[in-house]
Amino acid sequence: MSLLSGKGLCVSRGQRPILKGVDIVLQPGEMLGLIGPNGAGKSTLLRILAGVMPADTGELSLDETAMAPIPQTERARRIAYLPQLSEIAWPMCVERIIELGRTPHLEPWQSVGDEDREIIGKVIRQTDLLALRDRSFNTLSGGEQARVLLARAMVTEPDILLADEPVSALDPAHQLDVMNLLRQHCETGHSVIVVLHDLSLAAHYCHRLQLLHQGMTLAEGSAEEVLNEKNLADAYEIELTKANGSALKPTSLPWRRLRKDE
Amino acid sequence: MITAMQQHRLILSLAAAILITALLSLIIGNQPLPLIKAVQESFNQQPGVYSLILTELRIPRTLVALLAGASLGLCGAVMQSLLRNPLASPGLVGSASGAALGAVVTLYFGIAGLFAYALPIGGMAGALLATLTVYLLAGREGGTLTLILAGVAVNAFALALVSLLLNLAPSPYAVQEIALWMLGSLANVSRNELWILLPGTLLGWLLVWRQGRPLDLLTLGEETAGSMGADLPNLRRRLFLAIALAVGSAISVTGAIGFIGLVVPHLLRPLVGYQPSRLLVPSAMGGALLLMLADMGVRLLPVQGEIKVGVVTSLIGAPFFLWLILHNRRRGV
């Protein structure tokens, strides 16, 4: 049984088609990597799944029931969306911004309670933001801001986390941390769809990859199946580097995270 | 981080300041009013001149300043949060210029003289009409920028129509009447004006009730706010109507009073940790305080006649605003 699925999703902006009939399925506990060159339609697909942009045609379903009649607040509790670019309008402090992630669980008159505080504290530790919690958002570096926004999405404790390039502004150590966090999110029965440009990270961390090219799905399956020579050439116009005559594995990462307390 | 405690302290301080200012505003004027005597008199069978000044002039004037100022402060905070733009003023969606146009129409065609409520009713109709126009042009689906541009266009058009009426005015007296009204004043406020102001103001405030949460979410951007459950089309409709009602009523009664809605939220924002929901109440209180102070100021100025309060708020507001921006920039905020 699929948790989230989209069928035949089409969307155009003006005359230009962006998605030309894409199918996507997300299983419970799965981490799906959405990859593809610039302009392939990855972000658009994610926005449609998040419900912030309507598809021209196609069907969305959550738990195998149609998405449309599900109230906005319930959808917000179950699906969290982390856009690629986020501009924070006011220089609020980090903890207040993360707190906003609990909003879908609060009634309009309710304020953040003890249980919410516990979740917020846990996520702040996980995202390595303890030292920054009182800082104002606009004084943070790009990578720190990205972690704050991820934390904001994580405190919602959504069944499905849709993250659009969450690691692109991060240094290698924090890239690995974020990917590990997303994996952890899946291990507790939740699911993640993550848009990635780093194919090694995608191959290493995701259970399954879906490769988009020119608004269509070019390939879908395990990293080995998707990242073959032909697909890489067709979609990205690249090939795997060869060392000593044999191609490097795309799934192998050149480094791993040192534990700080080690 | 701003705690709930600090927030309460801010609100309490503002409340105390409002109370003191309101009392002073009853006493201060052309003639200082012996307040205790006036209160005693009003309990007598035959009220004297002091009690008449108190109940017919000073109390309505003070309350109108309080309500109109609060609306301007509140709607300034709402507008800035809704548009995610610190330069937005409550009049941006057309409420202020629409109200001015509506009021001037009644003055020009002489309807204002026909019955007491004609001018403010014209003003409110103008405010609603102008806001509706902006909403229909850009408010339903358009982005923030479209909204701002539509607001600017509608404001310019409404003010052009005001100029046209001034241009065509039949006599210098009519021109003077219109021009003076436009400057913004609380000098001729009586109980009637208070009753006219009250319903639209309260209804507008009521519409803002509990909209702090979605305004907080808007901090994260429109898409993210939508994905977190904020019903943005509904929020926009609701707040547009709130601003049209509250600011429209205020401007219809007082004439154009500038800069309060712009400056007050700016001034208070750092004190509430920049969070939109926490800015609403302090901003309303700050607006009330500022307009009462300004109105008291014009009564104390030793000039012939009375300087209009709208002139004073802009005269002080504009340089202060500039200073504030430069000051904040130096601090890197």
Coordinates of C-alpha atoms in Angstrom, one line a residue:
Chain A
M1 CA 0.0 0.0 0.0
S2 CA 1.4 3.4 -1.0
L3 CA 1.6 6.3 1.4
L4 CA 1.7 9.0 -1.2
S5 CA 1.2 8.7 -4.9
G6 CA 0.8 10.9 -8.0
K7 CA -0.5 9.6 -11.3
G8 CA -0.1 11.2 -14.7
L9 CA 0.9 14.6 -13.3
C10 CA 1.1 17.3 -16.0
V11 CA 1.8 21.0 -15.6
S12 CA 2.8 23.8 -17.9
R13 CA 3.8 27.3 -17.3
G14 CA 2.5 29.4 -20.2
Q15 CA 3.2 27.4 -23.4
R16 CA 6.1 25.5 -21.9
P17 CA 5.3 22.1 -20.4
I18 CA 7.2 21.4 -17.2
L19 CA 5.9 18.0 -16.3
K20 CA 4.6 15.7 -19.0
G21 CA 2.8 12.9 -17.2
V22 CA 4.9 11.8 -14.2
D23 CA 3.9 9.0 -11.9
I24 CA 5.4 8.8 -8.5
V25 CA 4.8 6.4 -5.6
L26 CA 6.1 6.6 -2.0
Q27 CA 6.0 3.6 0.3
P28 CA 5.8 3.9 4.1
G29 CA 9.3 4.0 5.6
E30 CA 10.9 4.7 2.3
M31 CA 13.4 7.4 1.4
L32 CA 13.0 8.3 -2.3
G33 CA 15.6 10.4 -4.0
L34 CA 14.4 12.6 -6.8
I35 CA 17.3 13.4 -9.2
G36 CA 17.7 14.9 -12.6
P37 CA 19.5 17.8 -14.3
N38 CA 18.4 21.4 -13.8
G39 CA 15.0 22.2 -15.2
A40 CA 13.9 18.5 -15.2
G41 CA 10.9 19.4 -13.1
K42 CA 12.0 18.0 -9.7
S43 CA 11.0 21.1 -7.7
T44 CA 7.7 21.4 -9.5
L45 CA 6.9 17.8 -8.8
L46 CA 7.7 18.3 -5.1
R47 CA 5.5 21.4 -5.0
I48 CA 2.6 19.6 -6.5
L49 CA 3.0 16.8 -4.0
A50 CA 3.2 19.4 -1.2
G51 CA -0.1 20.9 -2.3
V52 CA 1.3 24.4 -2.8
M53 CA 0.8 24.2 -6.5
P54 CA -2.0 22.6 -8.5
A55 CA -1.3 20.1 -11.3
D56 CA -3.1 20.8 -14.6
T57 CA -4.0 17.1 -14.8
G58 CA -3.3 14.0 -12.8
E59 CA -4.3 12.6 -9.5
L60 CA -2.8 12.8 -6.0
S61 CA -3.6 10.3 -3.3
L62 CA -2.6 10.0 0.3
D63 CA -3.1 6.5 1.9
E64 CA -4.7 5.5 -1.4
T65 CA -7.5 8.0 -1.0
A66 CA -7.8 11.1 -3.1
M67 CA -5.8 14.1 -1.7
A68 CA -8.2 16.8 -2.8
P69 CA -10.9 16.5 -0.1
I70 CA -8.4 16.2 2.8
P71 CA -8.5 19.4 4.9
Q72 CA -5.6 21.7 4.6
T73 CA -4.7 21.5 8.3
E74 CA -4.7 17.7 8.3
R75 CA -2.5 17.6 5.2
A76 CA -0.2 20.1 6.9
R77 CA 0.1 17.7 9.9
R78 CA 1.0 14.8 7.7
I79 CA 3.1 16.3 4.9
A80 CA 5.9 18.8 5.6
Y81 CA 7.5 20.7 2.8
L82 CA 10.9 22.2 2.8
P83 CA 11.4 24.5 -0.2
Q84 CA 14.7 25.1 -1.9
L85 CA 14.8 28.8 -1.2
S86 CA 13.3 30.3 1.9
E87 CA 13.4 33.9 2.7
I88 CA 12.5 34.7 6.3
A89 CA 10.6 38.0 6.3
W90 CA 11.6 39.1 9.8
P91 CA 14.8 38.4 11.8
M92 CA 13.1 36.2 14.3
C93 CA 15.2 34.1 16.6
V94 CA 16.0 30.5 15.7
E95 CA 13.9 28.8 18.3
R96 CA 10.8 30.8 17.5
I97 CA 11.2 29.9 13.8
I98 CA 11.5 26.2 14.7
E99 CA 8.5 26.5 17.0
L100 CA 6.3 27.5 14.0
G101 CA 6.7 24.0 12.8
R102 CA 4.4 22.8 15.5
T103 CA 1.6 25.1 14.3
P104 CA -0.3 22.4 12.3
H105 CA -0.7 20.5 15.6
L106 CA -2.1 23.5 17.5
E107 CA -5.6 24.8 17.6
P108 CA -5.8 28.5 16.8
W109 CA -6.1 29.5 20.4
Q110 CA -3.5 27.0 21.7
S111 CA 0.1 28.0 22.3
V112 CA 3.1 25.7 22.3
G113 CA 2.9 23.2 25.3
D114 CA 5.3 21.0 27.2
E115 CA 5.0 18.1 24.8
D116 CA 5.7 20.4 21.9
R117 CA 8.7 21.8 23.7
E118 CA 10.1 18.4 24.2
I119 CA 9.9 17.6 20.5
I120 CA 11.4 21.0 19.7
G121 CA 14.3 20.4 22.1
K122 CA 15.0 17.0 20.6
V123 CA 15.0 18.3 17.0
I124 CA 17.3 21.2 18.0
R125 CA 19.8 18.7 19.4
Q126 CA 19.5 16.5 16.4
T127 CA 20.1 19.3 14.0
D128 CA 23.1 20.6 16.0
L129 CA 21.4 23.9 16.7
L130 CA 21.7 24.1 20.5
A131 CA 24.3 26.8 20.4
L132 CA 22.3 28.9 17.9
R133 CA 18.9 28.6 19.4
D134 CA 18.8 32.3 20.6
R135 CA 20.5 33.8 17.6
S136 CA 18.6 35.9 15.1
F137 CA 18.0 34.1 11.9
N138 CA 19.6 36.7 9.6
T139 CA 22.9 36.5 11.5
L140 CA 23.3 32.8 10.6
S141 CA 25.4 31.5 7.7
G142 CA 23.6 29.9 4.7
G143 CA 24.3 26.4 6.0
E144 CA 23.1 27.2 9.5
Q145 CA 19.9 28.7 8.0
A146 CA 19.3 25.6 6.0
R147 CA 19.5 23.5 9.2
V148 CA 17.1 25.8 11.0
L149 CA 14.6 25.4 8.2
L150 CA 15.0 21.6 8.2
A151 CA 14.4 21.6 11.9
R152 CA 11.3 23.6 11.4
A153 CA 10.0 20.9 9.0
M154 CA 11.1 18.1 11.4
V155 CA 9.3 19.4 14.5
T156 CA 6.0 18.9 12.6
E157 CA 6.8 15.2 12.9
P158 CA 5.2 14.6 9.5
D159 CA 4.5 11.2 8.0
I160 CA 6.0 12.5 4.8
L161 CA 8.8 15.0 4.5
L162 CA 9.4 16.6 1.2
A163 CA 12.8 18.3 1.0
D164 CA 14.0 20.3 -2.0
E165 CA 17.8 20.2 -2.0
P166 CA 18.3 20.4 1.7
V167 CA 22.0 19.8 1.6
S168 CA 23.1 22.1 -1.3
A169 CA 24.3 24.9 1.1
L170 CA 26.0 22.6 3.6
D171 CA 29.6 21.6 4.3
P172 CA 30.3 17.8 3.9
A173 CA 30.0 17.0 7.6
H174 CA 26.6 18.7 7.8
Q175 CA 25.5 17.2 4.5
L176 CA 26.1 13.7 6.0
D177 CA 24.3 14.8 9.2
V178 CA 21.3 15.9 7.3
M179 CA 21.2 12.8 5.2
N180 CA 21.5 10.7 8.3
L181 CA 18.6 12.6 9.9
L182 CA 16.4 12.0 6.9
R183 CA 17.3 8.3 7.0
Q184 CA 16.4 8.3 10.7
H185 CA 13.1 9.9 9.9
C186 CA 12.4 6.9 7.7
E187 CA 13.4 4.3 10.2
T188 CA 10.6 5.4 12.5
G189 CA 8.0 4.5 9.8
H190 CA 7.9 7.9 8.1
S191 CA 8.9 8.6 4.6
V192 CA 11.0 11.2 2.8
I193 CA 11.2 12.5 -0.8
V194 CA 14.4 14.4 -1.2
V195 CA 15.6 16.3 -4.3
L196 CA 19.4 16.0 -4.6
H197 CA 22.0 17.1 -7.0
D198 CA 24.8 15.1 -5.4
L199 CA 24.4 11.7 -7.0
S200 CA 26.8 9.9 -4.6
L201 CA 24.7 11.1 -1.6
A202 CA 21.5 10.1 -3.4
A203 CA 22.9 6.7 -4.3
H204 CA 24.3 6.1 -0.8
Y205 CA 21.4 7.2 1.3
C206 CA 18.2 6.7 -0.7
H207 CA 16.3 3.4 -0.8
R208 CA 15.2 4.2 -4.3
L209 CA 15.9 6.8 -6.9
Q210 CA 13.7 8.4 -9.5
L211 CA 15.4 10.2 -12.4
L212 CA 13.5 13.0 -14.1
H213 CA 14.5 14.3 -17.5
Q214 CA 12.6 17.0 -19.5
G215 CA 9.5 16.6 -17.4
M216 CA 9.3 12.8 -17.7
T217 CA 10.6 9.9 -15.6
L218 CA 13.7 8.5 -17.4
A219 CA 14.4 5.7 -14.9
E220 CA 13.3 4.6 -11.5
G221 CA 14.6 1.9 -9.1
S222 CA 17.7 1.1 -7.1
A223 CA 20.8 3.3 -7.4
E224 CA 22.6 0.6 -9.5
E225 CA 19.7 0.4 -11.9
V226 CA 19.2 4.1 -12.3
L227 CA 22.7 5.4 -12.4
N228 CA 23.9 3.3 -15.3
E229 CA 26.1 4.6 -18.1
K230 CA 23.2 5.2 -20.5
N231 CA 21.0 7.1 -18.1
L232 CA 23.8 9.3 -16.9
A233 CA 24.7 10.1 -20.5
D234 CA 21.1 10.8 -21.6
A235 CA 20.1 12.9 -18.6
Y236 CA 23.2 14.6 -17.4
E237 CA 25.7 14.2 -20.2
I238 CA 28.3 12.8 -17.9
E239 CA 30.0 9.4 -17.5
L240 CA 31.5 7.6 -14.5
T241 CA 35.2 8.2 -13.9
K242 CA 37.3 5.1 -14.4
A243 CA 40.2 4.1 -12.2
N244 CA 42.5 1.3 -13.2
G245 CA 40.2 0.4 -16.1
S246 CA 37.0 -0.2 -14.0
A247 CA 34.3 2.4 -13.3
L248 CA 34.0 3.8 -9.8
K249 CA 30.8 2.8 -8.0
P250 CA 28.4 5.7 -7.8
T251 CA 27.2 4.6 -4.5
S252 CA 30.5 4.9 -2.7
L253 CA 31.1 8.1 -0.7
P254 CA 34.6 9.3 -0.5
W255 CA 34.2 10.2 3.2
R256 CA 32.2 9.6 6.3
R257 CA 31.3 11.5 9.4
L258 CA 33.7 11.6 12.4
R259 CA 31.7 11.6 15.6
K260 CA 32.5 14.7 17.6
D261 CA 32.7 12.8 20.9
E262 CA 35.0 10.1 19.4
Chain B
M1 CA 14.7 35.6 23.0
I2 CA 11.6 37.5 24.0
T3 CA 9.7 35.6 26.7
A4 CA 6.0 35.7 27.5
M5 CA 7.0 37.7 30.6
Q6 CA 8.7 40.4 28.7
Q7 CA 5.7 40.6 26.3
H8 CA 3.3 41.1 29.2
R9 CA 5.5 43.7 30.7
L10 CA 5.5 45.6 27.4
I11 CA 1.7 45.5 27.2
L12 CA 1.3 46.6 30.8
S13 CA 3.7 49.5 30.3
L14 CA 1.8 50.6 27.2
A15 CA -1.5 50.3 29.0
A16 CA -0.2 52.5 31.9
A17 CA 1.1 55.1 29.4
I18 CA -2.2 55.1 27.6
L19 CA -4.2 55.6 30.8
I20 CA -2.0 58.5 32.0
T21 CA -2.0 60.1 28.5
A22 CA -5.8 59.8 28.3
L23 CA -6.3 61.5 31.6
L24 CA -3.9 64.3 30.7
S25 CA -5.7 64.6 27.4
L26 CA -8.9 65.3 29.2
I27 CA -7.3 68.1 31.2
I28 CA -5.1 69.8 28.6
G29 CA -6.5 72.1 26.1
N30 CA -7.2 75.8 25.2
Q31 CA -8.3 76.1 28.8
P32 CA -7.0 73.6 31.4
L33 CA -10.0 71.7 32.6
P34 CA -10.5 71.2 36.3
L35 CA -11.2 67.6 36.0
I36 CA -12.6 66.9 39.5
K37 CA -14.9 69.9 39.3
A38 CA -16.1 68.8 35.8
V39 CA -16.9 65.3 37.1
Q40 CA -18.7 66.7 40.1
E41 CA -20.7 69.0 37.9
S42 CA -21.8 66.3 35.6
F43 CA -23.5 64.6 38.5
N44 CA -25.5 67.8 39.3
Q45 CA -29.0 68.3 38.0
Q46 CA -27.9 71.2 35.8
P47 CA -24.5 70.5 34.3
G48 CA -22.2 73.4 34.0
V49 CA -19.8 74.5 31.3
Y50 CA -17.0 72.3 32.6
S51 CA -19.0 69.1 32.5
L52 CA -20.2 70.0 29.0
I53 CA -16.6 70.5 27.9
L54 CA -15.7 67.2 29.4
T55 CA -18.5 65.0 28.1
E56 CA -19.2 66.7 24.8
L57 CA -15.7 67.6 23.7
R58 CA -12.8 66.2 25.7
I59 CA -14.0 62.6 26.2
P60 CA -15.1 62.1 22.6
R61 CA -11.9 63.7 21.3
T62 CA -9.7 61.5 23.5
L63 CA -11.6 58.3 22.7
V64 CA -11.6 59.1 19.0
A65 CA -7.8 59.6 19.1
L66 CA -7.4 56.4 21.0
L67 CA -9.6 54.3 18.7
A68 CA -8.3 55.8 15.4
G69 CA -4.7 55.6 16.6
A70 CA -5.2 52.0 17.6
S71 CA -6.7 51.1 14.3
L72 CA -3.8 52.8 12.4
G73 CA -1.2 51.0 14.6
L74 CA -2.9 47.6 14.4
C75 CA -3.5 47.8 10.6
G76 CA 0.0 48.9 10.0
A77 CA 1.3 45.8 11.8
V78 CA -1.2 43.7 9.9
M79 CA -0.3 45.1 6.5
Q80 CA 3.4 44.8 7.0
S81 CA 3.1 41.2 8.2
L82 CA 0.7 40.3 5.4
L83 CA 2.9 41.8 2.7
R84 CA 6.1 40.7 4.5
N85 CA 7.3 44.2 3.9
P86 CA 8.3 46.7 6.6
L87 CA 7.5 49.7 4.3
A88 CA 3.9 48.8 3.9
S89 CA 1.4 51.3 5.5
P90 CA -2.2 50.5 6.3
G91 CA -3.3 52.7 3.5
L92 CA -1.5 50.6 0.9
V93 CA -4.6 48.6 -0.1
G94 CA -6.5 51.8 -0.8
S95 CA -8.4 52.3 2.4
A96 CA -6.9 55.7 3.3
S97 CA -7.0 57.3 -0.2
G98 CA -10.4 55.7 -0.8
A99 CA -11.8 57.2 2.4
A100 CA -10.3 60.6 1.5
L101 CA -11.9 60.5 -1.9
G102 CA -15.3 59.4 -0.5
A103 CA -15.2 62.2 2.0
V104 CA -14.2 64.8 -0.5
V105 CA -17.0 63.8 -2.8
T106 CA -19.5 64.5 -0.1
L107 CA -17.9 67.8 0.6
Y108 CA -17.7 68.8 -3.1
F109 CA -21.3 67.9 -3.9
G110 CA -22.5 69.5 -0.7
I111 CA -23.9 66.2 0.6
A112 CA -21.8 66.6 3.7
G113 CA -23.9 69.6 4.8
L114 CA -27.2 67.7 4.4
F115 CA -27.0 65.4 7.4
A116 CA -24.4 64.8 10.1
Y117 CA -23.3 61.4 9.0
A118 CA -22.9 62.0 5.3
L119 CA -19.2 62.7 5.3
P120 CA -18.0 59.7 7.3
I121 CA -20.4 57.4 5.4
G122 CA -19.0 58.7 2.1
G123 CA -15.5 58.1 3.5
M124 CA -16.3 54.5 4.5
A125 CA -17.9 53.7 1.2
G126 CA -14.8 55.1 -0.5
A127 CA -12.5 53.0 1.6
L128 CA -14.5 49.8 1.0
L129 CA -14.7 50.5 -2.7
A130 CA -11.0 51.3 -3.1
T131 CA -10.0 48.2 -1.1
L132 CA -12.3 46.0 -3.1
T133 CA -10.8 47.3 -6.3
V134 CA -7.3 46.5 -5.2
Y135 CA -8.5 43.1 -4.0
L136 CA -10.2 42.3 -7.3
L137 CA -7.2 43.5 -9.3
A138 CA -4.6 41.6 -7.4
G139 CA -5.7 40.2 -4.1
R140 CA -7.2 36.8 -5.0
E141 CA -4.3 35.0 -6.5
G142 CA -1.6 37.5 -7.3
G143 CA 1.7 37.6 -5.4
T144 CA 2.7 40.3 -2.9
L145 CA 4.4 42.4 -5.5
T146 CA 1.3 42.5 -7.8
L147 CA -0.7 43.5 -4.7
I148 CA 1.6 46.4 -3.8
L149 CA 1.6 47.7 -7.4
A150 CA -2.2 47.5 -7.6
G151 CA -2.4 49.3 -4.3
V152 CA 0.0 52.1 -5.6
A153 CA -2.1 52.4 -8.8
V154 CA -5.4 52.6 -7.0
N155 CA -4.1 55.1 -4.4
A156 CA -2.7 57.3 -7.2
F157 CA -6.0 57.2 -9.0
A158 CA -8.0 58.0 -6.0
L159 CA -5.8 60.9 -5.1
A160 CA -5.9 62.2 -8.7
L161 CA -9.7 62.2 -8.4
V162 CA -9.4 64.2 -5.2
S163 CA -7.1 66.7 -7.0
L164 CA -9.7 66.9 -9.8
L165 CA -12.4 67.8 -7.4
L166 CA -10.2 70.4 -5.8
N167 CA -9.4 71.7 -9.2
L168 CA -13.1 72.0 -10.1
A169 CA -14.2 73.3 -6.7
P170 CA -16.7 76.2 -7.3
S171 CA -15.3 78.6 -4.7
P172 CA -12.1 79.2 -2.7
Y173 CA -14.1 78.3 0.4
A174 CA -14.9 74.9 -0.9
V175 CA -11.2 74.4 -1.7
Q176 CA -10.3 75.4 1.8
E177 CA -12.9 73.2 3.3
I178 CA -11.6 70.2 1.4
A179 CA -8.0 71.0 1.9
L180 CA -8.3 71.5 5.7
W181 CA -10.3 68.3 6.0
M182 CA -7.6 66.4 4.2
L183 CA -4.9 67.5 6.7
G184 CA -6.4 65.4 9.4
S185 CA -7.7 66.8 12.7
L186 CA -9.5 65.8 15.8
A187 CA -10.5 69.4 16.6
N188 CA -14.1 69.2 15.7
V189 CA -14.8 65.8 17.0
S190 CA -18.0 65.3 19.0
R191 CA -20.0 62.4 20.3
N192 CA -21.5 61.9 16.8
E193 CA -18.1 61.1 15.4
L194 CA -17.4 58.7 18.1
W195 CA -20.6 56.7 17.3
I196 CA -19.7 56.7 13.6
L197 CA -16.2 55.5 14.3
L198 CA -17.1 52.8 16.7
P199 CA -18.8 50.0 14.7
G200 CA -16.4 49.8 11.8
T201 CA -13.4 50.0 14.1
L202 CA -14.6 47.2 16.4
L203 CA -15.7 45.0 13.5
G204 CA -12.2 45.5 11.9
W205 CA -10.5 44.6 15.1
L206 CA -12.7 41.5 15.5
L207 CA -11.7 40.3 12.0
V208 CA -8.0 40.5 13.0
W209 CA -8.7 38.4 16.1
R210 CA -6.7 35.2 16.0
Q211 CA -5.1 35.9 12.7
G212 CA -1.7 36.2 14.3
R213 CA -0.8 32.5 13.8
P214 CA -1.1 32.6 10.0
L215 CA 0.7 35.9 9.9
D216 CA 3.6 34.1 11.8
L217 CA 3.6 31.4 9.2
L218 CA 3.8 33.9 6.4
T219 CA 7.2 34.8 7.8
L220 CA 8.4 31.6 6.2
G221 CA 7.1 32.6 2.8
E222 CA 3.8 32.1 1.1
E223 CA 4.4 28.6 -0.2
T224 CA 5.7 27.3 3.1
A225 CA 2.8 29.0 5.0
G226 CA 0.4 27.3 2.7
S227 CA 2.0 23.9 3.1
M228 CA 1.7 24.4 6.9
G229 CA -2.0 24.9 6.7
A230 CA -2.5 28.7 6.4
D231 CA -5.5 29.5 4.3
L232 CA -3.9 32.4 2.5
P233 CA -6.8 33.5 0.2
N234 CA -9.1 33.6 3.2
L235 CA -6.6 35.4 5.4
R236 CA -6.1 38.0 2.7
R237 CA -9.8 38.6 2.2
R238 CA -10.4 38.8 5.9
L239 CA -7.6 41.2 6.6
F240 CA -8.4 43.4 3.6
L241 CA -11.9 43.8 4.9
A242 CA -10.6 44.5 8.4
I243 CA -8.3 47.3 7.2
A244 CA -11.0 48.8 5.0
L245 CA -13.3 48.9 8.0
A246 CA -11.0 50.1 10.7
V247 CA -8.7 52.5 8.7
G248 CA -11.7 53.6 6.6
S249 CA -13.7 54.6 9.7
A250 CA -10.7 56.3 11.3
I251 CA -9.8 58.3 8.2
S252 CA -13.4 59.2 7.6
V253 CA -13.7 60.8 11.0
T254 CA -10.3 62.3 11.4
G255 CA -9.0 63.0 7.9
A256 CA -5.7 61.8 6.7
I257 CA -3.3 61.0 9.5
G258 CA 0.0 59.7 8.2
F259 CA 3.0 57.8 9.5
I260 CA 1.4 56.3 12.6
G261 CA 0.6 53.0 10.9
L262 CA 4.1 52.9 9.4
V263 CA 6.3 54.0 12.3
V264 CA 4.6 52.3 15.3
P265 CA 5.0 48.7 14.1
H266 CA 8.6 49.5 13.2
L267 CA 9.4 50.9 16.6
L268 CA 7.9 48.0 18.5
R269 CA 9.0 45.1 16.3
P270 CA 12.4 44.6 18.0
L271 CA 10.6 44.6 21.4
V272 CA 8.5 41.6 20.5
G273 CA 11.3 39.6 18.9
Y274 CA 10.0 40.5 15.4
Q275 CA 7.2 38.0 15.7
P276 CA 4.1 39.2 13.8
S277 CA 1.5 37.7 16.1
R278 CA 3.1 39.3 19.1
L279 CA 3.3 42.7 17.4
L280 CA -0.5 43.2 16.9
V281 CA -1.6 44.2 20.3
P282 CA 1.4 46.4 21.3
S283 CA 1.2 48.0 17.9
A284 CA -2.5 48.9 18.4
M285 CA -1.7 50.3 21.8
G286 CA 1.3 52.2 20.5
G287 CA -0.8 53.8 17.8
A288 CA -3.4 54.9 20.3
L289 CA -0.7 56.4 22.5
L290 CA 1.0 58.2 19.7
L291 CA -2.1 59.8 18.3
M292 CA -3.3 60.9 21.7
L293 CA 0.1 62.4 22.4
A294 CA 0.2 64.2 19.0
D295 CA -3.3 65.5 19.5
M296 CA -2.4 66.8 22.9
G297 CA 0.7 68.4 21.3
V298 CA -1.3 70.4 18.8
R299 CA -3.5 71.7 21.6
L300 CA -0.5 73.0 23.5
L301 CA 1.3 74.6 20.6
P302 CA 1.2 78.4 21.1
V303 CA 0.0 79.3 17.6
Q304 CA -3.1 81.0 16.3
G305 CA -5.8 78.6 15.4
E306 CA -4.7 75.0 15.6
I307 CA -2.1 73.0 13.7
K308 CA -3.8 70.0 12.3
V309 CA -2.7 66.7 14.0
G310 CA -2.2 65.0 10.6
V311 CA 0.4 67.6 9.8
V312 CA 2.2 67.0 13.1
T313 CA 2.3 63.2 12.8
S314 CA 3.9 63.5 9.3
L315 CA 6.1 66.3 10.3
I316 CA 7.6 64.4 13.2
G317 CA 7.0 60.9 11.7
A318 CA 9.0 61.3 8.5
P319 CA 12.3 62.4 9.9
F320 CA 11.9 60.0 12.8
F321 CA 11.3 57.2 10.4
L322 CA 14.4 58.1 8.5
W323 CA 16.5 58.2 11.6
L324 CA 15.1 54.8 12.6
I325 CA 16.1 53.2 9.3
L326 CA 19.6 54.6 9.4
H327 CA 20.0 53.7 13.1
N328 CA 18.9 50.1 12.4
R329 CA 21.1 49.8 9.4
R330 CA 24.1 50.9 11.5
R331 CA 23.3 48.3 14.0
G332 CA 23.0 45.8 11.2
V333 CA 19.4 44.8 11.8

